[in-house]
Amino acid sequence: MSQRIAAKITGVAGYLPPRVVTNADMEKIVDTSDEWIRTRTGIRERRFAEPGMAASHMGTEAAKKLLADRGVNPEEIGLIVVATVTPDMFFPATACLIQDRLGASNAWGFDLSGACSGFLYALTVAAQFVGAGTHKKALVVGSDVMTSILDFTDRATCVLFGDGAGAVLVEPATSDTEGIIDFVHDVDGSGGCNLYMPAGGSLHPASHETVEKRMHYVHQEGQQVFKYAVRRMSDLACEVLQRNGLSSRDLSLVVPHQANLRIIRAMQERLGMDDSKVIVNIDRYGNTTAATIPLGLKDAVEQGRLRKGDLVLLIAVGAGYTTGAILMRWAY
Ligand code: ACO
């Protein structure tokens, strides 16, 4: 059964730190090669935030640009949901820091931890409040400073990620021909052990030992995550299309999470879609975790690849495991 939400995206913006780090630069940090990174992942370069730039700073920049582009006063925002696995601190929430910097004096908000599916979780949650009529304008932000939790002695993970932020504005849909048609989310906690940051939480609070054992960094069983992502991205896409009586031929654009170009191409092949209908920017940004999908939407808008009425699929799989697919008619 499909689950329509009477809410639509009415604006999108992104922020990328200026420092570009190429694969050649990564060769100077770990024992890797441009050829390995390009052929195994599709990544050519990524952005690194300078020290002192946190998730809230990047998220604020993206949100400020979004509000300026759309001519929206910060005081009109009722809700701010921030997806991140690299919050500035455990508390206060990154959403509070962004609310303050924006001057969004009428907003409440919170952070949401859904890793690479985080932005889609946040979008579904915010859209529910807008669809229910509780808020007229909600901000959804995905922001991650992945470099703050990368082990730069582990070549299998540090080459994969980059830093960035994206934000969308969510407003009520005024007809059935626009906005969110359906969404699917699920969690498979049995996969938690394949992608995680062991320390820093209540299980292993920071100590000399956790630092010495490099437990404050991303740990990943790459092949396990890869297999799960390939299978679930394709299954989810088919499921959400089928239950709405649609096929991949009806899609104008897919904006997938950017973890690995091979994962994206595998899903694309199963859907039988050509490259022109699938957003890929992993080559330039790497995996920015909660920011990949809003940055994908930003690129799609800038490249003129989204038009009012287009059927769009947003899709992600991430740590947890977490998954999400949101099907929508683009509204502007
Ligand atoms: N440079 C050179 N060689 C490397 C590197 C590197 N950066 N990293 C690993 N290798 C080597 C390995 O040591 C191994 O060598 P060996 O055969 O001598 O042992 C070889 O390359 C193959 O390693 P694999 O791990 O088998 O490589 P694979 O083809 O599986 O690619 C990768 C690894 C890119 C990590 C892939 O498994 C992947 O993309 N996994 C999924 C990532 C993902 O989707 N993450 C989820 C999102 S993140 C989130 O939610 C926070």
PDB file of C-alpha atoms in Angstrom, residues 37-239:
ATOM      1  CA  ILE A  37      40.162   4.170  -6.158  1.00  0.00           C
ATOM      2  CA  ARG A  38      38.653   5.065  -9.547  1.00  0.00           C
ATOM      3  CA  THR A  39      37.990   1.514 -10.693  1.00  0.00           C
ATOM      4  CA  ARG A  40      36.735   0.171  -7.327  1.00  0.00           C
ATOM      5  CA  THR A  41      34.651   3.182  -6.293  1.00  0.00           C
ATOM      6  CA  GLY A  42      34.293   5.758  -9.096  1.00  0.00           C
ATOM      7  CA  ILE A  43      35.805   8.488  -6.893  1.00  0.00           C
ATOM      8  CA  ARG A  44      38.287  10.959  -8.426  1.00  0.00           C
ATOM      9  CA  GLU A  45      38.295  13.636  -5.745  1.00  0.00           C
ATOM     10  CA  ARG A  46      36.481  14.699  -2.588  1.00  0.00           C
ATOM     11  CA  ARG A  47      36.274  17.782  -0.373  1.00  0.00           C
ATOM     12  CA  PHE A  48      37.835  18.056   3.075  1.00  0.00           C
ATOM     13  CA  ALA A  49      36.629  20.589   5.647  1.00  0.00           C
ATOM     14  CA  GLU A  50      39.299  22.660   7.359  1.00  0.00           C
ATOM     15  CA  PRO A  51      39.783  22.009  11.100  1.00  0.00           C
ATOM     16  CA  GLY A  52      37.168  23.933  13.052  1.00  0.00           C
ATOM     17  CA  MET A  53      34.496  23.538  10.397  1.00  0.00           C
ATOM     18  CA  ALA A  54      31.830  21.290  11.900  1.00  0.00           C
ATOM     19  CA  ALA A  55      28.566  19.770  10.647  1.00  0.00           C
ATOM     20  CA  SER A  56      26.586  22.764  11.925  1.00  0.00           C
ATOM     21  CA  HIS A  57      28.762  25.246  10.020  1.00  0.00           C
ATOM     22  CA  MET A  58      28.354  23.421   6.714  1.00  0.00           C
ATOM     23  CA  GLY A  59      24.645  22.798   7.360  1.00  0.00           C
ATOM     24  CA  THR A  60      24.111  26.476   8.154  1.00  0.00           C
ATOM     25  CA  GLU A  61      25.835  27.527   4.927  1.00  0.00           C
ATOM     26  CA  ALA A  62      23.615  25.193   2.883  1.00  0.00           C
ATOM     27  CA  ALA A  63      20.472  26.368   4.703  1.00  0.00           C
ATOM     28  CA  LYS A  64      21.366  30.063   4.345  1.00  0.00           C
ATOM     29  CA  LYS A  65      21.826  29.671   0.605  1.00  0.00           C
ATOM     30  CA  LEU A  66      18.557  27.769   0.331  1.00  0.00           C
ATOM     31  CA  LEU A  67      16.566  30.441   2.183  1.00  0.00           C
ATOM     32  CA  ALA A  68      18.218  33.236   0.200  1.00  0.00           C
ATOM     33  CA  ASP A  69      17.537  31.450  -3.127  1.00  0.00           C
ATOM     34  CA  ARG A  70      13.875  30.933  -2.236  1.00  0.00           C
ATOM     35  CA  GLY A  71      13.388  34.341  -0.608  1.00  0.00           C
ATOM     36  CA  VAL A  72      12.258  32.745   2.655  1.00  0.00           C
ATOM     37  CA  ASN A  73      12.654  34.558   5.975  1.00  0.00           C
ATOM     38  CA  PRO A  74      14.261  32.288   8.645  1.00  0.00           C
ATOM     39  CA  GLU A  75      11.396  33.142  11.013  1.00  0.00           C
ATOM     40  CA  GLU A  76       8.992  31.327   8.674  1.00  0.00           C
ATOM     41  CA  ILE A  77      10.678  27.970   9.380  1.00  0.00           C
ATOM     42  CA  GLY A  78       8.753  25.786  11.851  1.00  0.00           C
ATOM     43  CA  LEU A  79      10.941  22.687  11.987  1.00  0.00           C
ATOM     44  CA  ILE A  80      14.600  21.820  11.350  1.00  0.00           C
ATOM     45  CA  VAL A  81      15.605  18.165  11.079  1.00  0.00           C
ATOM     46  CA  VAL A  82      19.319  17.493  10.703  1.00  0.00           C
ATOM     47  CA  ALA A  83      20.619  14.130   9.535  1.00  0.00           C
ATOM     48  CA  THR A  84      24.212  13.539  10.597  1.00  0.00           C
ATOM     49  CA  VAL A  85      26.551  10.928  12.089  1.00  0.00           C
ATOM     50  CA  THR A  86      29.146  13.602  12.806  1.00  0.00           C
ATOM     51  CA  PRO A  87      27.288  16.122  14.976  1.00  0.00           C
ATOM     52  CA  ASP A  88      29.386  18.986  16.357  1.00  0.00           C
ATOM     53  CA  MET A  89      28.876  17.435  19.818  1.00  0.00           C
ATOM     54  CA  PHE A  90      26.543  14.880  21.404  1.00  0.00           C
ATOM     55  CA  PHE A  91      24.527  17.807  22.672  1.00  0.00           C
ATOM     56  CA  PRO A  92      23.252  20.369  22.034  1.00  0.00           C
ATOM     57  CA  ALA A  93      21.859  18.981  18.793  1.00  0.00           C
ATOM     58  CA  THR A  94      23.315  20.295  15.551  1.00  0.00           C
ATOM     59  CA  ALA A  95      19.767  21.431  14.712  1.00  0.00           C
ATOM     60  CA  CYS A  96      19.890  23.840  17.681  1.00  0.00           C
ATOM     61  CA  LEU A  97      23.183  25.319  16.504  1.00  0.00           C
ATOM     62  CA  ILE A  98      21.828  25.754  12.975  1.00  0.00           C
ATOM     63  CA  GLN A  99      18.560  27.247  14.288  1.00  0.00           C
ATOM     64  CA  ASP A 100      20.513  29.843  16.242  1.00  0.00           C
ATOM     65  CA  ARG A 101      22.879  30.774  13.408  1.00  0.00           C
ATOM     66  CA  LEU A 102      20.008  31.102  10.947  1.00  0.00           C
ATOM     67  CA  GLY A 103      17.901  33.159  13.340  1.00  0.00           C
ATOM     68  CA  ALA A 104      15.045  30.699  12.803  1.00  0.00           C
ATOM     69  CA  SER A 105      13.370  31.954  15.970  1.00  0.00           C
ATOM     70  CA  ASN A 106      10.100  30.068  15.475  1.00  0.00           C
ATOM     71  CA  ALA A 107      11.584  26.648  14.768  1.00  0.00           C
ATOM     72  CA  TRP A 108      12.056  23.574  16.868  1.00  0.00           C
ATOM     73  CA  GLY A 109      14.306  20.793  15.683  1.00  0.00           C
ATOM     74  CA  PHE A 110      16.451  17.779  16.371  1.00  0.00           C
ATOM     75  CA  ASP A 111      19.184  15.560  14.945  1.00  0.00           C
ATOM     76  CA  LEU A 112      18.548  12.189  13.440  1.00  0.00           C
ATOM     77  CA  SER A 113      21.119   9.402  13.123  1.00  0.00           C
ATOM     78  CA  GLY A 114      20.453   7.255  10.078  1.00  0.00           C
ATOM     79  CA  ALA A 115      23.925   7.268   8.505  1.00  0.00           C
ATOM     80  CA  CYS A 116      23.712   7.206   4.716  1.00  0.00           C
ATOM     81  CA  SER A 117      19.912   6.825   4.835  1.00  0.00           C
ATOM     82  CA  GLY A 118      19.710   9.683   7.339  1.00  0.00           C
ATOM     83  CA  PHE A 119      18.681  12.367   4.894  1.00  0.00           C
ATOM     84  CA  LEU A 120      15.779  10.259   3.598  1.00  0.00           C
ATOM     85  CA  TYR A 121      14.655   9.479   7.153  1.00  0.00           C
ATOM     86  CA  ALA A 122      14.790  13.185   7.965  1.00  0.00           C
ATOM     87  CA  LEU A 123      12.872  14.080   4.821  1.00  0.00           C
ATOM     88  CA  THR A 124      10.111  11.564   5.607  1.00  0.00           C
ATOM     89  CA  VAL A 125       9.823  12.818   9.202  1.00  0.00           C
ATOM     90  CA  ALA A 126       9.739  16.512   8.267  1.00  0.00           C
ATOM     91  CA  ALA A 127       7.320  15.862   5.407  1.00  0.00           C
ATOM     92  CA  GLN A 128       4.921  14.116   7.805  1.00  0.00           C
ATOM     93  CA  PHE A 129       4.708  17.273   9.922  1.00  0.00           C
ATOM     94  CA  VAL A 130       4.160  19.391   6.838  1.00  0.00           C
ATOM     95  CA  GLY A 131       1.667  16.954   5.305  1.00  0.00           C
ATOM     96  CA  ALA A 132      -0.292  16.848   8.575  1.00  0.00           C
ATOM     97  CA  GLY A 133      -0.570  20.635   8.510  1.00  0.00           C
ATOM     98  CA  THR A 134       1.542  21.161  11.641  1.00  0.00           C
ATOM     99  CA  HIS A 135       4.174  23.210   9.817  1.00  0.00           C
ATOM    100  CA  LYS A 136       4.080  25.207   6.592  1.00  0.00           C
ATOM    101  CA  LYS A 137       7.843  25.280   6.100  1.00  0.00           C
ATOM    102  CA  ALA A 138      10.389  22.713   7.287  1.00  0.00           C
ATOM    103  CA  LEU A 139      14.122  22.569   6.688  1.00  0.00           C
ATOM    104  CA  VAL A 140      15.796  19.212   6.160  1.00  0.00           C
ATOM    105  CA  VAL A 141      19.583  19.266   6.383  1.00  0.00           C
ATOM    106  CA  GLY A 142      22.100  16.499   5.730  1.00  0.00           C
ATOM    107  CA  SER A 143      25.616  17.406   6.906  1.00  0.00           C
ATOM    108  CA  ASP A 144      28.626  15.243   7.621  1.00  0.00           C
ATOM    109  CA  VAL A 145      32.269  15.971   8.337  1.00  0.00           C
ATOM    110  CA  MET A 146      33.365  12.414   7.622  1.00  0.00           C
ATOM    111  CA  THR A 147      37.036  13.415   7.865  1.00  0.00           C
ATOM    112  CA  SER A 148      36.488  13.899  11.607  1.00  0.00           C
ATOM    113  CA  ILE A 149      35.930  10.129  12.023  1.00  0.00           C
ATOM    114  CA  LEU A 150      38.198   8.688   9.318  1.00  0.00           C
ATOM    115  CA  ASP A 151      41.268   6.638  10.129  1.00  0.00           C
ATOM    116  CA  PHE A 152      43.898   7.968   7.759  1.00  0.00           C
ATOM    117  CA  THR A 153      45.980   4.823   8.307  1.00  0.00           C
ATOM    118  CA  ASP A 154      43.154   2.598   6.976  1.00  0.00           C
ATOM    119  CA  ARG A 155      43.280   2.748   3.188  1.00  0.00           C
ATOM    120  CA  ALA A 156      40.120   0.656   2.835  1.00  0.00           C
ATOM    121  CA  THR A 157      37.918   3.377   4.378  1.00  0.00           C
ATOM    122  CA  CYS A 158      39.688   6.748   4.259  1.00  0.00           C
ATOM    123  CA  VAL A 159      39.641   6.992   0.460  1.00  0.00           C
ATOM    124  CA  LEU A 160      35.851   6.551   0.303  1.00  0.00           C
ATOM    125  CA  PHE A 161      34.490   9.579   2.118  1.00  0.00           C
ATOM    126  CA  GLY A 162      34.319  13.350   1.831  1.00  0.00           C
ATOM    127  CA  ASP A 163      32.732  16.300   3.639  1.00  0.00           C
ATOM    128  CA  GLY A 164      29.654  18.245   2.563  1.00  0.00           C
ATOM    129  CA  ALA A 165      26.152  19.415   3.374  1.00  0.00           C
ATOM    130  CA  GLY A 166      22.843  19.839   1.598  1.00  0.00           C
ATOM    131  CA  ALA A 167      19.463  21.234   2.559  1.00  0.00           C
ATOM    132  CA  VAL A 168      15.931  21.170   1.201  1.00  0.00           C
ATOM    133  CA  LEU A 169      12.842  23.193   1.981  1.00  0.00           C
ATOM    134  CA  VAL A 170       9.620  21.221   2.465  1.00  0.00           C
ATOM    135  CA  GLU A 171       6.201  22.843   2.021  1.00  0.00           C
ATOM    136  CA  PRO A 172       2.619  21.552   1.697  1.00  0.00           C
ATOM    137  CA  ALA A 173       1.636  19.950  -1.605  1.00  0.00           C
ATOM    138  CA  THR A 174      -1.433  21.598  -3.041  1.00  0.00           C
ATOM    139  CA  SER A 175      -2.552  18.792  -5.368  1.00  0.00           C
ATOM    140  CA  ASP A 176      -2.151  15.049  -5.946  1.00  0.00           C
ATOM    141  CA  THR A 177       0.090  15.782  -8.925  1.00  0.00           C
ATOM    142  CA  GLU A 178       3.011  17.035  -6.833  1.00  0.00           C
ATOM    143  CA  GLY A 179       5.036  15.967  -3.829  1.00  0.00           C
ATOM    144  CA  ILE A 180       5.715  12.669  -2.089  1.00  0.00           C
ATOM    145  CA  ILE A 181       3.864   9.730  -3.609  1.00  0.00           C
ATOM    146  CA  ASP A 182       5.298   7.034  -1.382  1.00  0.00           C
ATOM    147  CA  PHE A 183       8.176   6.063   0.886  1.00  0.00           C
ATOM    148  CA  VAL A 184       9.740   2.842   2.147  1.00  0.00           C
ATOM    149  CA  HIS A 185      12.154   2.550   5.062  1.00  0.00           C
ATOM    150  CA  ASP A 186      13.506  -0.383   6.950  1.00  0.00           C
ATOM    151  CA  VAL A 187      16.244  -1.291   9.380  1.00  0.00           C
ATOM    152  CA  ASP A 188      18.243  -4.506   9.630  1.00  0.00           C
ATOM    153  CA  GLY A 189      20.173  -4.167  12.866  1.00  0.00           C
ATOM    154  CA  SER A 190      21.962  -7.455  12.309  1.00  0.00           C
ATOM    155  CA  GLY A 191      24.202  -5.518   9.899  1.00  0.00           C
ATOM    156  CA  GLY A 192      25.281  -3.013  12.545  1.00  0.00           C
ATOM    157  CA  CYS A 193      28.556  -4.831  13.135  1.00  0.00           C
ATOM    158  CA  ASN A 194      29.626  -4.288   9.520  1.00  0.00           C
ATOM    159  CA  LEU A 195      29.790  -0.491   9.604  1.00  0.00           C
ATOM    160  CA  TYR A 196      30.184   1.402  12.844  1.00  0.00           C
ATOM    161  CA  MET A 197      32.246   3.683  15.050  1.00  0.00           C
ATOM    162  CA  PRO A 198      33.032   1.616  18.145  1.00  0.00           C
ATOM    163  CA  ALA A 199      33.850   4.261  20.764  1.00  0.00           C
ATOM    164  CA  GLY A 200      32.742   7.646  22.013  1.00  0.00           C
ATOM    165  CA  GLY A 201      29.271   6.528  23.051  1.00  0.00           C
ATOM    166  CA  SER A 202      28.035   5.068  26.336  1.00  0.00           C
ATOM    167  CA  LEU A 203      29.383   1.593  25.541  1.00  0.00           C
ATOM    168  CA  HIS A 204      32.995   2.714  25.182  1.00  0.00           C
ATOM    169  CA  PRO A 205      33.330   6.282  26.455  1.00  0.00           C
ATOM    170  CA  ALA A 206      36.462   8.075  25.311  1.00  0.00           C
ATOM    171  CA  SER A 207      39.559   6.912  27.175  1.00  0.00           C
ATOM    172  CA  HIS A 208      43.269   6.581  26.491  1.00  0.00           C
ATOM    173  CA  GLU A 209      42.570   2.972  25.568  1.00  0.00           C
ATOM    174  CA  THR A 210      39.848   3.786  23.012  1.00  0.00           C
ATOM    175  CA  VAL A 211      42.125   6.354  21.412  1.00  0.00           C
ATOM    176  CA  GLU A 212      45.108   4.013  21.339  1.00  0.00           C
ATOM    177  CA  LYS A 213      42.980   1.269  19.782  1.00  0.00           C
ATOM    178  CA  ARG A 214      41.710   3.712  17.107  1.00  0.00           C
ATOM    179  CA  MET A 215      38.104   3.098  18.141  1.00  0.00           C
ATOM    180  CA  HIS A 216      36.881   6.617  17.308  1.00  0.00           C
ATOM    181  CA  TYR A 217      36.983   5.967  13.590  1.00  0.00           C
ATOM    182  CA  VAL A 218      34.765   4.346  10.937  1.00  0.00           C
ATOM    183  CA  HIS A 219      35.143   0.566  10.892  1.00  0.00           C
ATOM    184  CA  GLN A 220      33.760  -1.194   7.866  1.00  0.00           C
ATOM    185  CA  GLU A 221      33.501  -4.704   6.456  1.00  0.00           C
ATOM    186  CA  GLY A 222      33.460  -3.348   2.917  1.00  0.00           C
ATOM    187  CA  GLN A 223      32.419  -6.476   1.071  1.00  0.00           C
ATOM    188  CA  GLN A 224      29.520  -7.258   3.422  1.00  0.00           C
ATOM    189  CA  VAL A 225      28.180  -3.713   3.095  1.00  0.00           C
ATOM    190  CA  PHE A 226      28.710  -3.776  -0.647  1.00  0.00           C
ATOM    191  CA  LYS A 227      26.681  -6.973  -1.158  1.00  0.00           C
ATOM    192  CA  TYR A 228      23.862  -5.770   1.073  1.00  0.00           C
ATOM    193  CA  ALA A 229      23.737  -2.369  -0.645  1.00  0.00           C
ATOM    194  CA  VAL A 230      23.627  -3.835  -4.164  1.00  0.00           C
ATOM    195  CA  ARG A 231      20.750  -6.150  -3.254  1.00  0.00           C
ATOM    196  CA  ARG A 232      18.686  -3.716  -1.178  1.00  0.00           C
ATOM    197  CA  MET A 233      19.034  -0.684  -3.467  1.00  0.00           C
ATOM    198  CA  SER A 234      17.633  -2.717  -6.360  1.00  0.00           C
ATOM    199  CA  ASP A 235      14.926  -4.462  -4.303  1.00  0.00           C
ATOM    200  CA  LEU A 236      13.736  -1.202  -2.732  1.00  0.00           C
ATOM    201  CA  ALA A 237      13.536   0.587  -6.070  1.00  0.00           C
ATOM    202  CA  CYS A 238      11.488  -2.234  -7.581  1.00  0.00           C
ATOM    203  CA  GLU A 239       9.237  -2.483  -4.506  1.00  0.00           C
TER     204      GLU A 239
END
